[in-house]
XYZ file of C-alpha atoms in Angstrom:
463
model
C -4.332 -70.942 -12.747
C -2.133 -67.862 -13.091
C -3.687 -64.399 -12.747
C -2.534 -63.422 -16.201
C -4.427 -66.331 -17.684
C -7.483 -65.847 -15.414
C -8.097 -62.173 -16.181
C -8.840 -62.579 -19.941
C -11.207 -65.451 -19.178
C -13.062 -63.376 -16.591
C -13.313 -60.505 -19.082
C -14.781 -62.764 -21.745
C -17.194 -64.274 -19.179
C -18.395 -60.790 -18.173
C -18.941 -59.894 -21.807
C -21.022 -63.033 -22.306
C -23.147 -62.274 -19.249
C -23.714 -58.662 -20.385
C -24.676 -59.893 -23.887
C -27.159 -62.393 -22.427
C -28.725 -59.733 -20.255
C -29.003 -57.350 -23.222
C -30.765 -60.006 -25.277
C -33.185 -60.755 -22.393
C -33.940 -57.043 -21.911
C -34.663 -56.366 -25.607
C -37.530 -57.823 -27.558
C -35.974 -59.671 -30.489
C -37.631 -58.548 -33.717
C -39.502 -61.200 -35.720
C -39.044 -61.408 -39.509
C -42.238 -61.113 -41.531
C -42.485 -62.389 -45.115
C -46.003 -61.359 -46.063
C -47.039 -61.948 -49.683
C -50.180 -59.735 -49.639
C -50.639 -56.307 -51.178
C -49.994 -54.647 -54.481
C -47.248 -56.355 -56.532
C -45.720 -56.254 -60.011
C -46.098 -59.588 -61.880
C -43.528 -60.224 -64.620
C -41.857 -63.059 -66.573
C -38.185 -63.486 -65.764
C -37.620 -67.067 -64.574
C -33.867 -66.583 -64.023
C -34.509 -64.129 -61.155
C -36.305 -64.809 -57.873
C -37.438 -62.013 -55.467
C -37.960 -62.139 -51.750
C -38.726 -59.615 -49.043
C -38.658 -59.712 -45.270
C -39.591 -57.012 -42.840
C -39.351 -56.127 -39.147
C -42.570 -54.490 -38.049
C -40.630 -53.460 -34.931
C -38.717 -50.992 -37.140
C -40.533 -50.690 -39.378
C -37.799 -51.572 -41.886
C -37.004 -54.312 -44.393
C -34.885 -56.095 -46.910
C -35.374 -57.077 -50.571
C -33.285 -59.750 -52.247
C -32.938 -60.561 -55.953
C -31.584 -64.069 -56.299
C -30.229 -65.485 -59.553
C -29.626 -69.262 -59.135
C -27.710 -69.314 -62.428
C -25.696 -66.291 -61.572
C -25.345 -62.918 -63.389
C -22.775 -60.603 -64.933
C -22.925 -57.150 -63.459
C -21.821 -53.492 -63.579
C -22.468 -50.619 -61.144
C -22.799 -46.831 -61.274
C -22.313 -44.975 -57.954
C -23.391 -41.407 -57.453
C -24.230 -38.949 -54.678
C -22.321 -38.062 -51.626
C -22.316 -41.178 -49.529
C -23.304 -44.467 -51.161
C -23.570 -47.368 -48.665
C -22.779 -50.698 -50.338
C -20.913 -53.896 -50.159
C -18.815 -55.614 -52.886
C -19.389 -52.893 -55.559
C -15.656 -53.094 -56.408
C -16.183 -56.626 -57.716
C -18.497 -55.179 -60.372
C -16.013 -52.534 -61.468
C -13.310 -54.962 -62.641
C -14.746 -55.851 -66.049
C -15.213 -59.571 -65.513
C -16.914 -61.238 -68.450
C -18.477 -64.011 -66.452
C -21.460 -64.585 -64.216
C -19.739 -64.439 -60.870
C -22.558 -63.056 -58.729
C -25.770 -64.657 -57.436
C -27.727 -61.968 -55.504
C -28.428 -58.302 -55.188
C -29.679 -57.134 -51.754
C -31.388 -53.861 -50.868
C -31.959 -52.944 -47.234
C -33.045 -50.261 -44.868
C -31.047 -49.514 -41.723
C -28.213 -47.410 -43.111
C -24.771 -48.963 -42.764
C -26.132 -51.391 -40.144
C -28.401 -52.839 -42.827
C -25.474 -54.068 -44.842
C -25.436 -57.149 -42.552
C -28.597 -58.291 -44.364
C -26.467 -58.818 -47.485
C -23.989 -60.966 -45.537
C -27.022 -62.827 -44.163
C -28.068 -63.632 -47.743
C -24.546 -64.841 -48.463
C -24.581 -67.088 -45.381
C -27.995 -68.361 -46.457
C -26.625 -69.208 -49.893
C -23.651 -70.959 -48.284
C -26.054 -73.183 -46.315
C -28.228 -73.785 -49.397
C -25.300 -74.878 -51.509
C -23.841 -77.027 -48.736
C -27.191 -78.845 -48.498
C -26.900 -79.525 -52.286
C -23.391 -81.007 -51.655
C -21.403 -78.005 -52.867
C -19.477 -77.211 -49.656
C -16.793 -75.179 -51.428
C -19.260 -72.647 -52.950
C -18.514 -68.947 -52.382
C -21.617 -66.764 -52.694
C -21.307 -63.587 -54.807
C -23.536 -60.978 -53.191
C -23.681 -57.228 -53.698
C -25.810 -55.029 -51.513
C -26.859 -51.399 -50.945
C -28.766 -49.621 -48.196
C -30.988 -46.662 -47.621
C -31.060 -44.478 -44.495
C -34.445 -45.105 -42.865
C -33.505 -44.355 -39.315
C -33.212 -40.941 -37.582
C -36.087 -38.454 -37.814
C -38.718 -40.635 -39.327
C -38.934 -43.319 -36.692
C -38.080 -43.849 -33.037
C -36.939 -47.482 -33.213
C -33.292 -48.399 -33.891
C -34.254 -51.901 -35.166
C -32.368 -52.419 -38.419
C -32.055 -55.282 -40.986
C -29.538 -57.905 -40.009
C -28.256 -61.416 -40.855
C -31.468 -63.023 -39.704
C -33.654 -60.736 -41.883
C -31.417 -61.363 -44.892
C -31.741 -65.105 -44.481
C -35.550 -64.743 -44.105
C -35.775 -62.692 -47.326
C -33.760 -65.343 -49.182
C -36.018 -68.115 -47.910
C -39.071 -66.269 -49.206
C -37.947 -65.903 -52.844
C -40.262 -66.684 -55.712
C -40.375 -65.911 -59.476
C -42.299 -63.210 -61.260
C -43.386 -61.204 -58.187
C -42.238 -57.848 -56.735
C -44.217 -56.074 -54.030
C -44.725 -52.338 -54.499
C -44.782 -49.344 -52.205
C -43.959 -49.623 -48.468
C -42.538 -53.122 -48.674
C -39.159 -54.735 -48.270
C -36.263 -52.320 -48.255
C -38.786 -49.553 -49.046
C -40.837 -50.149 -45.923
C -39.992 -46.746 -44.402
C -38.551 -44.930 -47.433
C -39.386 -41.249 -47.806
C -38.833 -38.583 -50.524
C -38.952 -34.822 -50.958
C -36.990 -33.771 -47.865
C -35.216 -31.098 -49.933
C -38.241 -28.936 -49.614
C -38.450 -28.966 -45.828
C -37.143 -25.779 -44.189
C -36.650 -25.614 -40.426
C -36.690 -28.234 -37.734
C -40.121 -27.986 -36.136
C -42.666 -30.851 -36.672
C -44.916 -28.642 -38.736
C -42.124 -28.052 -41.259
C -42.038 -31.806 -42.059
C -45.678 -32.106 -43.055
C -44.726 -32.398 -46.720
C -41.991 -34.962 -46.262
C -43.733 -37.832 -47.937
C -43.624 -41.611 -47.885
C -42.255 -43.480 -50.858
C -41.138 -47.077 -51.172
C -39.960 -49.607 -53.662
C -41.126 -49.679 -57.256
C -40.747 -51.911 -60.258
C -41.596 -52.082 -63.955
C -40.990 -54.548 -66.724
C -41.001 -54.667 -70.523
C -40.254 -57.227 -73.271
C -38.801 -56.259 -76.677
C -38.607 -59.285 -78.933
C -36.561 -61.927 -77.042
C -35.155 -59.227 -74.689
C -36.554 -58.839 -71.221
C -35.953 -55.581 -69.287
C -36.844 -54.979 -65.660
C -36.130 -52.118 -63.344
C -36.553 -52.310 -59.579
C -35.837 -49.332 -57.283
C -36.109 -48.117 -53.687
C -36.705 -44.350 -53.634
C -35.470 -42.634 -50.526
C -34.373 -39.476 -52.236
C -33.616 -35.926 -51.058
C -35.562 -34.791 -54.159
C -39.179 -35.325 -55.026
C -40.656 -37.849 -57.386
C -41.957 -36.146 -60.567
C -44.346 -37.433 -63.174
C -44.055 -37.156 -66.973
C -45.925 -33.844 -66.911
C -43.384 -32.341 -64.585
C -45.687 -32.392 -61.556
C -44.660 -33.498 -58.056
C -46.442 -36.784 -57.376
C -46.892 -36.623 -53.595
C -46.627 -33.465 -51.490
C -48.211 -34.434 -48.169
C -47.172 -37.217 -45.807
C -50.615 -38.200 -44.612
C -52.854 -37.102 -47.459
C -52.869 -37.618 -51.178
C -55.930 -35.579 -52.153
C -54.225 -32.166 -52.441
C -52.960 -31.093 -55.862
C -49.171 -30.831 -56.044
C -47.344 -28.112 -57.963
C -45.072 -28.473 -60.969
C -41.522 -29.157 -59.908
C -40.383 -26.017 -61.703
C -42.746 -23.911 -59.580
C -41.644 -25.620 -56.408
C -37.956 -25.101 -57.098
C -38.593 -21.361 -57.769
C -40.393 -20.913 -54.495
C -37.684 -22.394 -52.241
C -34.498 -20.532 -51.336
C -31.103 -22.009 -50.627
C -31.068 -24.860 -48.143
C -28.195 -23.284 -46.260
C -27.314 -25.411 -43.211
C -30.646 -27.130 -43.081
C -29.199 -30.425 -44.295
C -25.878 -30.515 -42.505
C -25.412 -34.279 -42.094
C -22.769 -33.748 -39.363
C -20.288 -36.134 -40.833
C -22.538 -39.194 -40.708
C -24.029 -41.280 -43.518
C -26.165 -39.680 -46.168
C -29.829 -39.572 -45.002
C -31.135 -39.988 -48.547
C -30.554 -42.554 -51.333
C -32.139 -44.168 -54.360
C -30.908 -47.706 -55.062
C -31.818 -49.399 -58.349
C -31.409 -52.667 -60.234
C -31.683 -52.847 -64.006
C -31.877 -56.512 -65.179
C -31.942 -58.013 -68.667
C -31.487 -61.366 -70.299
C -29.738 -59.892 -73.360
C -26.117 -60.884 -73.934
C -23.936 -57.816 -73.328
C -20.122 -57.438 -72.886
C -19.100 -55.632 -69.748
C -18.371 -52.387 -71.559
C -21.981 -52.183 -72.858
C -23.375 -53.279 -69.508
C -21.471 -50.436 -67.786
C -22.788 -47.980 -70.360
C -26.325 -49.245 -69.737
C -25.824 -48.543 -65.994
C -24.566 -44.986 -66.639
C -27.229 -44.046 -69.182
C -30.196 -45.351 -67.174
C -28.857 -43.823 -63.905
C -28.485 -40.432 -65.645
C -32.075 -40.567 -66.947
C -33.487 -40.917 -63.456
C -32.766 -37.195 -62.886
C -35.981 -36.583 -64.856
C -38.116 -38.567 -62.365
C -36.433 -37.458 -59.153
C -35.546 -33.757 -58.728
C -33.002 -32.848 -57.438
C -31.104 -36.064 -57.984
C -27.670 -37.461 -56.893
C -26.943 -34.612 -54.523
C -24.249 -34.501 -51.890
C -26.909 -35.755 -49.463
C -27.846 -38.781 -51.576
C -25.943 -42.067 -51.893
C -27.393 -43.302 -55.168
C -26.369 -46.677 -56.609
C -27.499 -48.496 -59.767
C -26.683 -52.085 -60.611
C -27.057 -53.212 -64.242
C -26.985 -57.007 -64.558
C -27.536 -59.565 -67.312
C -28.208 -63.273 -67.285
C -26.599 -63.445 -70.775
C -29.297 -65.753 -72.174
C -30.344 -64.301 -75.563
C -28.894 -62.583 -78.612
C -30.899 -59.658 -80.064
C -28.941 -57.941 -82.866
C -31.975 -55.739 -83.570
C -31.629 -53.960 -80.136
C -28.293 -52.190 -79.631
C -27.164 -51.012 -76.237
C -28.239 -47.378 -76.779
C -31.778 -48.337 -77.721
C -31.816 -50.865 -74.856
C -30.822 -48.123 -72.444
C -33.435 -45.690 -73.793
C -36.110 -48.258 -73.235
C -34.742 -49.147 -69.818
C -34.762 -45.488 -68.901
C -38.472 -45.266 -69.578
C -38.962 -48.412 -67.598
C -37.001 -46.838 -64.756
C -39.355 -43.846 -64.728
C -42.302 -46.192 -64.511
C -40.617 -48.026 -61.605
C -40.028 -44.793 -59.764
C -43.660 -43.720 -60.139
C -44.823 -47.078 -58.855
C -42.772 -46.626 -55.646
C -45.262 -44.057 -54.290
C -47.545 -46.075 -51.954
C -51.233 -45.763 -51.424
C -52.063 -44.034 -48.159
C -54.504 -45.393 -45.581
C -57.917 -43.718 -45.651
C -57.833 -40.505 -43.620
C -59.377 -40.735 -40.193
C -62.557 -38.636 -39.760
C -63.507 -36.894 -36.556
C -66.505 -38.220 -34.666
C -69.467 -35.882 -34.690
C -70.044 -36.658 -31.016
C -66.844 -36.559 -28.973
C -66.518 -38.798 -25.912
C -67.550 -37.540 -22.502
C -64.736 -36.414 -20.144
C -65.356 -39.385 -17.842
C -64.703 -41.812 -20.716
C -61.384 -40.260 -21.558
C -59.518 -40.959 -18.303
C -58.727 -44.523 -19.322
C -56.327 -43.156 -21.959
C -54.270 -41.041 -19.566
C -50.752 -41.902 -18.670
C -47.229 -41.778 -20.089
C -46.439 -43.779 -23.214
C -42.806 -44.641 -23.874
C -41.495 -44.869 -27.452
C -38.384 -46.772 -28.453
C -35.369 -44.779 -27.449
C -37.019 -43.368 -24.345
C -39.211 -40.519 -25.668
C -42.282 -40.022 -23.541
C -45.773 -38.922 -24.628
C -47.941 -37.856 -21.686
C -51.691 -37.991 -22.169
C -53.928 -35.884 -19.930
C -57.526 -34.786 -19.748
C -57.660 -31.005 -20.133
C -60.747 -28.895 -20.491
C -62.951 -31.823 -21.296
C -60.672 -33.341 -23.935
C -57.386 -35.216 -24.328
C -54.134 -33.273 -24.480
C -50.645 -34.686 -25.179
C -47.130 -33.424 -24.614
C -43.924 -35.049 -25.778
C -40.685 -35.159 -23.773
C -37.483 -36.026 -25.605
C -36.691 -36.036 -29.323
C -40.059 -35.891 -31.038
C -38.599 -36.643 -34.440
C -40.766 -35.259 -37.220
C -43.967 -35.771 -35.213
C -43.867 -33.738 -32.072
C -42.214 -30.531 -30.812
C -40.962 -31.149 -27.286
C -42.807 -29.225 -24.627
C -45.735 -28.317 -26.939
C -49.291 -29.254 -26.052
C -51.412 -30.925 -28.764
C -55.147 -31.710 -28.626
C -56.523 -35.089 -29.635
C -59.802 -35.380 -31.537
C -61.616 -38.703 -31.276
C -62.181 -40.846 -34.358
C -63.562 -44.408 -34.516
C -62.290 -47.523 -32.723
C -60.041 -46.091 -30.017
C -58.384 -43.831 -32.610
C -57.644 -40.121 -32.176
C -56.357 -37.456 -34.547
C -53.381 -35.407 -33.385
C -54.273 -31.820 -34.040
C -51.060 -30.798 -35.743
C -50.357 -29.714 -39.301
C -49.642 -33.333 -40.385
C -52.641 -34.756 -38.403
C -50.986 -38.010 -37.290
C -53.250 -40.781 -36.051
C -52.944 -42.352 -32.624
C -54.660 -45.598 -31.941
C -54.766 -46.813 -28.316
C -54.032 -50.495 -27.806
C -56.404 -52.311 -25.505
C -56.176 -55.811 -23.969
C -58.592 -57.375 -21.513
C -60.352 -54.022 -21.039
C -57.121 -52.162 -20.227
C -55.171 -49.678 -22.288
C -51.627 -51.126 -22.771
C -50.023 -48.766 -25.260
C -50.611 -46.847 -28.437
C -49.764 -47.097 -32.099
C -48.971 -43.968 -34.125
C -50.086 -44.145 -37.734
C -51.410 -47.716 -37.869
C -50.485 -49.400 -41.137
C -47.199 -49.714 -43.037
C -45.470 -47.006 -40.965
C -46.792 -47.946 -37.536
C -44.729 -46.775 -34.546
C -45.647 -48.331 -31.195
C -45.284 -47.033 -27.628
C -45.975 -48.867 -24.411
C -47.807 -47.477 -21.418
C -45.372 -46.896 -18.610
C -45.802 -49.408 -15.794
C -47.320 -52.097 -18.061
C -45.663 -55.489 -18.249
């Protein structure tokens, strides 16, 4: 074989070997399609909903599947919307040419979940004998990487397929589920880069609401990952603390007055927008494309009441308005339909705020120093950040090395206060919770903030 022919083959072989080694070195995330938890129940048989999540993120995907197809329109706002196939909804087609809407975490990487849904539909239709079927799928993403979590696990083709396989009618999980698994809101009001400055950057999630007016069904489903804060109908901020929900929040007008210009605090350095709200408005009412587009614009505009500020340069907001074109309702024109849908959208946004786990309480009797040594060591987070745990002055002390995200300032010592069941409270402004993982009597790692937003670290030297 000639050298010119051999070299490309050797190059491809080396790439295959490197790829195999990389797969062996990395734990492959496992899709989870849990049906438990708080969910909206509704009556819209033409649409099926599925969610799949990677606990290793945490992150997730939500798919809205229409077996009979839908006609759609889209309204894009904000500085950097991340989406796929939106142009197909801007061409004014008067036919049901699309089958699915996909929402995902993972920023631009998460768009592969939408192609995963398309591939899943291709296989589904092929099994039905329709081998020439072309799946119409639109998708949008939120930015749930970066400062809020250490892991770079993002939704992909596998997770999109898993979400599609999990679809069912009349069910939409609320809060920290699906694409909203690690959504957050209210970052606009953080000033500075220390961990204590992020104490009020609060979790949000996905929300949904539904209403019926005569024969017309109206549903709104949203993932809120906004720069602004969620605001209730009395003008009050809904959640203003990441790990506690018992403190009263101010009126949004008061909060806006008390914060100066953001200056360079939110320089996104040329990358994707770190904030986004993505929304689906769905109805069964017959609408021409022009009215469907107007529905999208009017409802999207109304959301500025419920999220303040909204559609900023650091947001990538997208709203899809779709119809299954099933019923006529001359008594409900498009303006009235949009007014009602706008109220439903506000309800959906409010329902996106998740319940928080019960706050950990300090033990009245702290462990003896001799009982604390089993927790000592260096715990490695995804990405290589290291949390070193030591016994200092009769208690546990921790110090982080690397990028501590919104949780730790590098080089700063934090005390740990014992709670129940191998759990400790990090004595910082946000009071994160650290639960040490134990197996066969040995500490093997720790989990920060057990629950929907769990972030895991392994003890160095453990296999």
